[in-house]
Short mmCIF file of C-alpha atoms and ligand atoms in Angstrom, two decimals:
data_model
loop_
_atom_site.label_atom_id
_atom_site.label_comp_id
_atom_site.label_asym_id
_atom_site.label_seq_id
_atom_site.Cartn_x
_atom_site.Cartn_y
_atom_site.Cartn_z
CA MET A 1 73.74 61.84 104.35
CA ASP A 2 76.42 62.39 101.79
CA ASN A 3 79.77 62.16 103.58
CA THR A 4 81.76 62.39 100.31
CA LYS A 5 81.08 66.11 100.01
CA PRO A 6 84.39 67.90 100.60
CA GLU A 7 84.54 70.15 103.61
CA ASN A 8 85.51 73.11 101.49
CA THR A 9 82.31 73.26 99.55
CA LYS A 10 80.32 74.39 102.61
CA LEU A 11 79.14 77.92 101.98
CA GLU A 12 80.10 79.42 105.31
CA ASN A 13 81.52 82.90 105.74
CA GLN A 14 85.24 82.79 105.54
CA VAL A 15 87.79 85.60 105.31
CA ILE A 16 91.44 85.07 104.70
CA ILE A 17 94.04 87.85 104.35
CA PHE A 18 97.36 87.32 102.51
CA LEU A 19 100.08 89.56 103.63
CA GLY A 20 103.61 89.79 102.33
CA ALA A 21 105.93 92.13 100.57
CA PRO A 22 105.56 92.80 96.71
CA GLY A 23 106.61 89.64 94.90
CA ALA A 24 105.98 87.38 97.92
CA GLY A 25 103.50 85.20 96.00
CA LYS A 26 100.21 86.51 97.37
CA GLY A 27 98.51 86.66 93.93
CA THR A 28 99.81 83.29 92.78
CA GLN A 29 98.72 81.50 96.01
CA ALA A 30 95.50 83.32 96.60
CA ALA A 31 94.29 82.51 93.05
CA ARG A 32 94.78 78.79 93.63
CA LEU A 33 93.34 78.73 97.13
CA ALA A 34 90.28 80.66 95.90
CA THR A 35 89.60 78.25 92.99
CA GLU A 36 90.09 75.19 95.09
CA HIS A 37 88.13 76.40 98.11
CA ASN A 38 85.25 78.16 96.60
CA LEU A 39 86.37 81.61 97.73
CA LEU A 40 86.47 84.93 95.95
CA GLN A 41 89.98 86.36 95.49
CA ILE A 42 89.81 90.16 95.83
CA SER A 43 93.11 91.59 94.50
CA THR A 44 93.11 95.31 94.87
CA GLY A 45 96.01 95.62 92.58
CA ASP A 46 94.14 93.70 89.92
CA ILE A 47 91.00 95.82 90.34
CA LEU A 48 93.08 98.96 90.04
CA ARG A 49 95.00 97.71 87.02
CA ASP A 50 91.63 96.94 85.37
CA HIS A 51 90.55 100.53 85.93
CA ILE A 52 93.81 101.68 84.25
CA ALA A 53 93.24 99.33 81.35
CA ARG A 54 89.70 100.61 80.86
CA GLY A 55 90.78 104.23 81.18
CA THR A 56 88.25 105.06 83.85
CA GLU A 57 88.54 108.23 85.86
CA LEU A 58 89.87 106.24 88.82
CA GLY A 59 92.35 104.49 86.52
CA GLN A 60 93.70 107.81 85.26
CA ARG A 61 94.01 108.99 88.87
CA VAL A 62 95.86 106.00 90.15
CA GLU A 63 98.09 105.21 87.26
CA PRO A 64 100.94 107.55 88.11
CA ILE A 65 100.78 106.49 91.75
CA MET A 66 101.07 102.79 90.95
CA LYS A 67 103.84 103.50 88.43
CA GLN A 68 105.98 104.95 91.20
CA GLY A 69 105.15 102.12 93.62
CA HIS A 70 103.28 104.43 96.03
CA LEU A 71 100.03 103.62 97.67
CA VAL A 72 96.62 104.71 96.37
CA PRO A 73 94.75 106.78 99.13
CA ASP A 74 93.00 104.80 101.81
CA ASP A 75 89.59 106.22 101.22
CA VAL A 76 89.60 104.91 97.62
CA LEU A 77 90.36 101.37 98.80
CA VAL A 78 88.14 101.39 101.82
CA SER A 79 85.07 102.33 99.82
CA MET A 80 86.03 99.86 97.09
CA ILE A 81 86.15 97.05 99.53
CA GLY A 82 83.03 98.29 101.45
CA GLU A 83 80.89 98.28 98.27
CA LYS A 84 82.25 94.88 97.28
CA LEU A 85 81.53 93.30 100.62
CA GLN A 86 77.94 94.58 100.54
CA THR A 87 77.30 92.42 97.42
CA LEU A 88 78.53 89.15 98.95
CA GLU A 89 76.34 86.65 100.69
CA PRO A 90 77.89 84.61 102.14
CA VAL A 91 81.18 86.49 102.53
CA ARG A 92 83.88 84.05 101.34
CA VAL A 93 86.91 86.02 100.37
CA ILE A 94 90.66 86.04 100.19
CA PHE A 95 92.09 89.54 100.35
CA ASP A 96 95.26 89.84 98.26
CA GLY A 97 96.85 93.30 98.64
CA PHE A 98 94.48 94.69 101.12
CA PRO A 99 94.66 95.93 103.87
CA ARG A 100 98.00 97.66 103.27
CA THR A 101 97.90 100.41 105.79
CA LEU A 102 96.82 100.52 109.44
CA ALA A 103 93.84 102.69 108.47
CA GLN A 104 92.71 100.18 105.92
CA ALA A 105 93.09 97.32 108.54
CA GLU A 106 91.03 99.23 111.09
CA ALA A 107 88.40 99.94 108.47
CA LEU A 108 88.24 96.28 107.47
CA ASP A 109 87.92 95.30 111.18
CA GLN A 110 84.82 97.57 111.41
CA MET A 111 83.27 96.28 108.19
CA LEU A 112 83.70 92.65 109.26
CA LEU A 113 82.31 93.46 112.72
CA GLN A 114 79.21 95.17 111.34
CA ASN A 115 78.65 92.18 109.06
CA GLY A 116 79.18 89.65 111.92
CA THR A 117 81.83 88.07 109.66
CA PRO A 118 84.98 86.56 111.45
CA LEU A 119 88.48 86.94 110.12
CA ASN A 120 89.69 83.37 109.87
CA SER A 121 93.36 83.55 108.91
CA VAL A 122 96.04 86.06 108.20
CA LEU A 123 98.82 84.35 106.24
CA LEU A 124 102.14 86.14 105.93
CA LEU A 125 104.44 84.97 103.16
CA GLU A 126 107.98 85.66 104.01
CA VAL A 127 110.73 85.95 101.29
CA PRO A 128 114.03 87.75 101.49
CA THR A 129 114.06 91.17 99.83
CA GLU A 130 116.62 90.30 97.14
CA GLU A 131 114.64 87.32 95.99
CA LEU A 132 111.57 89.53 95.84
CA ILE A 133 113.35 92.02 93.69
CA ALA A 134 114.57 89.27 91.41
CA ARG A 135 111.06 87.83 91.02
CA ILE A 136 109.62 91.19 90.05
CA VAL A 137 112.37 92.12 87.65
CA ASN A 138 112.11 88.65 86.04
CA ARG A 139 108.36 89.10 85.62
CA GLY A 140 108.98 92.56 84.15
CA ILE A 141 110.66 90.95 81.09
CA SER A 142 107.22 89.97 79.90
CA SER A 143 104.57 91.72 82.04
CA GLU A 144 102.84 94.85 81.22
CA ARG A 145 103.01 96.10 84.83
CA SER A 146 104.64 99.55 84.94
CA ASP A 147 105.88 98.80 88.37
CA ASP A 148 107.78 95.65 87.44
CA ASN A 149 111.27 97.17 87.27
CA GLU A 150 114.09 97.29 89.80
CA THR A 151 113.69 100.94 90.88
CA THR A 152 110.05 100.71 91.41
CA ALA A 153 110.32 97.22 93.01
CA ARG A 154 112.73 98.71 95.62
CA ALA A 155 110.35 101.63 96.29
CA ARG A 156 107.45 99.16 96.77
CA GLN A 157 109.60 97.18 99.28
CA GLN A 158 110.22 100.39 101.23
CA VAL A 159 106.54 101.35 101.17
CA TYR A 160 105.74 97.81 102.49
CA HIS A 161 108.24 98.20 105.25
CA ASP A 162 106.97 101.69 106.29
CA LEU A 163 103.21 101.34 105.80
CA THR A 164 102.26 97.67 105.68
CA GLN A 165 104.53 96.19 108.30
CA PRO A 166 102.36 97.93 110.97
CA VAL A 167 99.34 95.90 109.54
CA VAL A 168 101.29 92.71 110.26
CA GLU A 169 101.77 93.92 113.88
CA HIS A 170 98.05 94.92 114.13
CA TYR A 171 97.02 91.38 113.38
CA ARG A 172 99.80 89.80 115.38
CA LYS A 173 98.42 91.56 118.49
CA GLN A 174 95.15 89.87 117.67
CA GLY A 175 96.96 86.54 117.53
CA LEU A 176 95.91 85.95 113.86
CA VAL A 177 99.18 85.93 112.02
CA GLN A 178 100.64 82.70 110.64
CA ALA A 179 104.07 83.45 109.11
CA LEU A 180 105.00 81.05 106.36
CA GLU A 181 108.20 80.41 104.46
CA GLY A 182 107.51 81.88 100.96
CA ARG A 183 110.54 80.37 99.21
CA GLY A 184 110.50 77.06 97.42
CA SER A 185 108.29 75.87 94.61
CA THR A 186 104.84 77.23 94.30
CA ASN A 187 103.53 73.75 95.23
CA GLU A 188 105.57 73.67 98.36
CA VAL A 189 104.33 77.13 99.44
CA TYR A 190 100.79 76.03 98.68
CA ALA A 191 101.07 73.03 100.85
CA ARG A 192 102.18 75.25 103.82
CA ILE A 193 99.19 77.49 103.22
CA LEU A 194 96.70 74.64 103.13
CA GLU A 195 98.12 73.35 106.39
CA ALA A 196 97.88 76.81 107.96
CA VAL A 197 94.26 77.39 106.82
CA GLN A 198 93.31 74.01 108.36
CA THR A 199 94.88 74.92 111.67
CA PRO A 200 94.13 78.63 112.21
CA ALA A 201 96.31 80.50 114.76
P1 AP5 B 1 99.64 94.64 93.97
O1 AP5 B 1 99.08 94.42 92.65
O2 AP5 B 1 98.94 94.30 95.17
O3 AP5 B 1 101.11 94.26 93.95
P2 AP5 B 1 102.03 93.74 95.12
O4 AP5 B 1 101.31 92.90 96.10
O5 AP5 B 1 102.70 94.92 95.71
O6 AP5 B 1 103.06 92.86 94.33
P3 AP5 B 1 102.87 91.60 93.39
O7 AP5 B 1 101.51 91.52 92.93
O8 AP5 B 1 103.95 91.83 92.45
O9 AP5 B 1 103.27 90.45 94.36
P4 AP5 B 1 102.48 89.14 94.95
O10 AP5 B 1 102.79 89.01 96.36
O11 AP5 B 1 101.04 89.19 94.55
O12 AP5 B 1 103.32 88.07 94.14
P5 AP5 B 1 102.89 87.34 92.77
O13 AP5 B 1 102.09 86.08 93.10
O14 AP5 B 1 102.48 88.25 91.83
O15 AP5 B 1 99.73 96.36 94.15
C1 AP5 B 1 100.16 97.13 93.03
C2 AP5 B 1 100.03 98.60 93.33
O16 AP5 B 1 98.58 98.82 93.38
C3 AP5 B 1 100.54 99.06 94.67
O17 AP5 B 1 101.93 99.40 94.59
C4 AP5 B 1 99.67 100.28 94.92
O18 AP5 B 1 100.00 101.37 94.18
C5 AP5 B 1 98.31 99.77 94.46
N1 AP5 B 1 97.51 99.15 95.54
C6 AP5 B 1 97.02 97.84 95.52
N2 AP5 B 1 96.48 97.55 96.53
C7 AP5 B 1 96.43 98.70 97.37
C8 AP5 B 1 95.94 99.02 98.70
N3 AP5 B 1 95.27 98.09 99.39
N4 AP5 B 1 96.12 100.30 99.12
C9 AP5 B 1 96.80 101.23 98.43
N5 AP5 B 1 97.31 100.92 97.16
C10 AP5 B 1 97.14 99.69 96.65
O19 AP5 B 1 104.46 86.74 92.43
C11 AP5 B 1 105.37 87.68 91.94
C12 AP5 B 1 106.24 86.85 90.88
O20 AP5 B 1 106.99 85.89 91.59
C13 AP5 B 1 105.50 86.34 89.75
O21 AP5 B 1 106.23 86.38 88.63
C14 AP5 B 1 105.33 84.82 90.23
O22 AP5 B 1 105.22 83.96 89.18
C15 AP5 B 1 106.65 84.66 90.99
N6 AP5 B 1 106.44 83.60 91.98
C16 AP5 B 1 105.39 83.41 92.84
N7 AP5 B 1 105.71 82.41 93.70
C17 AP5 B 1 106.96 82.05 93.50
C18 AP5 B 1 107.76 81.04 94.12
N8 AP5 B 1 107.33 80.26 95.11
N9 AP5 B 1 109.02 80.92 93.62
C19 AP5 B 1 109.46 81.70 92.60
N10 AP5 B 1 108.76 82.61 92.00
C20 AP5 B 1 107.49 82.83 92.41
MG1 MG B 2 99.86 90.54 93.49
#
């Protein structure tokens, strides 16, 4: 038997959710974890931005919503994720930016239940608001994201507080949330994430 094969290459179902306010580092960390652990990063923000870039009907519909930092309607996201999950076998995903409302979280619970796929980890990256704003404004110097400016960054933080914080509580009640310090270098944050994934809540 080949004992040198790393644990993380086993193709078992695995679902990890990254939670955290805009700018917390979800995308940065999810991309690395996905690459190193043979998982698919599903970033709903990236998918929606791709629609905008391609000028699809959906892109045209969501562009003004994203520009203001508001959320795209739940039904759009839930069907997007539902269709994606149906194409995966095994289901090995990191959700980055989904679920973002209680309705989305409940819909995801149902989808995973129907699939017989367990939810392994919910990782919450915690960073103080002013650092989040600074990160987003800083990225806005070179990014082409229409929501990377101070006014929209603040609106996004408020939306997170009002609509996504209940998602944190939803998973906390299920005992799944691991809250991690999101400040420090990206390597330091990644080390915390690896440790958390290896010792689920
Ligand atoms: P989305 O694309 O999901 O954006 P977000 O999560 O709100 O914010 P970011 O992507 O900016 O933050 P992040 O946590 O991924 O951090 P990142 O790694 O990029 O959503 C955009 C919009 O799409 C929403 O407002 C909504 O309109 C719509 N949408 C998407 N999903 C939806 C859903 N499920 N339902 C409804 N609507 C939805 O890092 C941020 C910056 O910080 C980067 O410059 C990075 O280099 C830097 N950084 C990262 N880590 C560190 C560190 N440790 N130290 C210093 N800087 C760091
Ligand atoms: Mg992101």
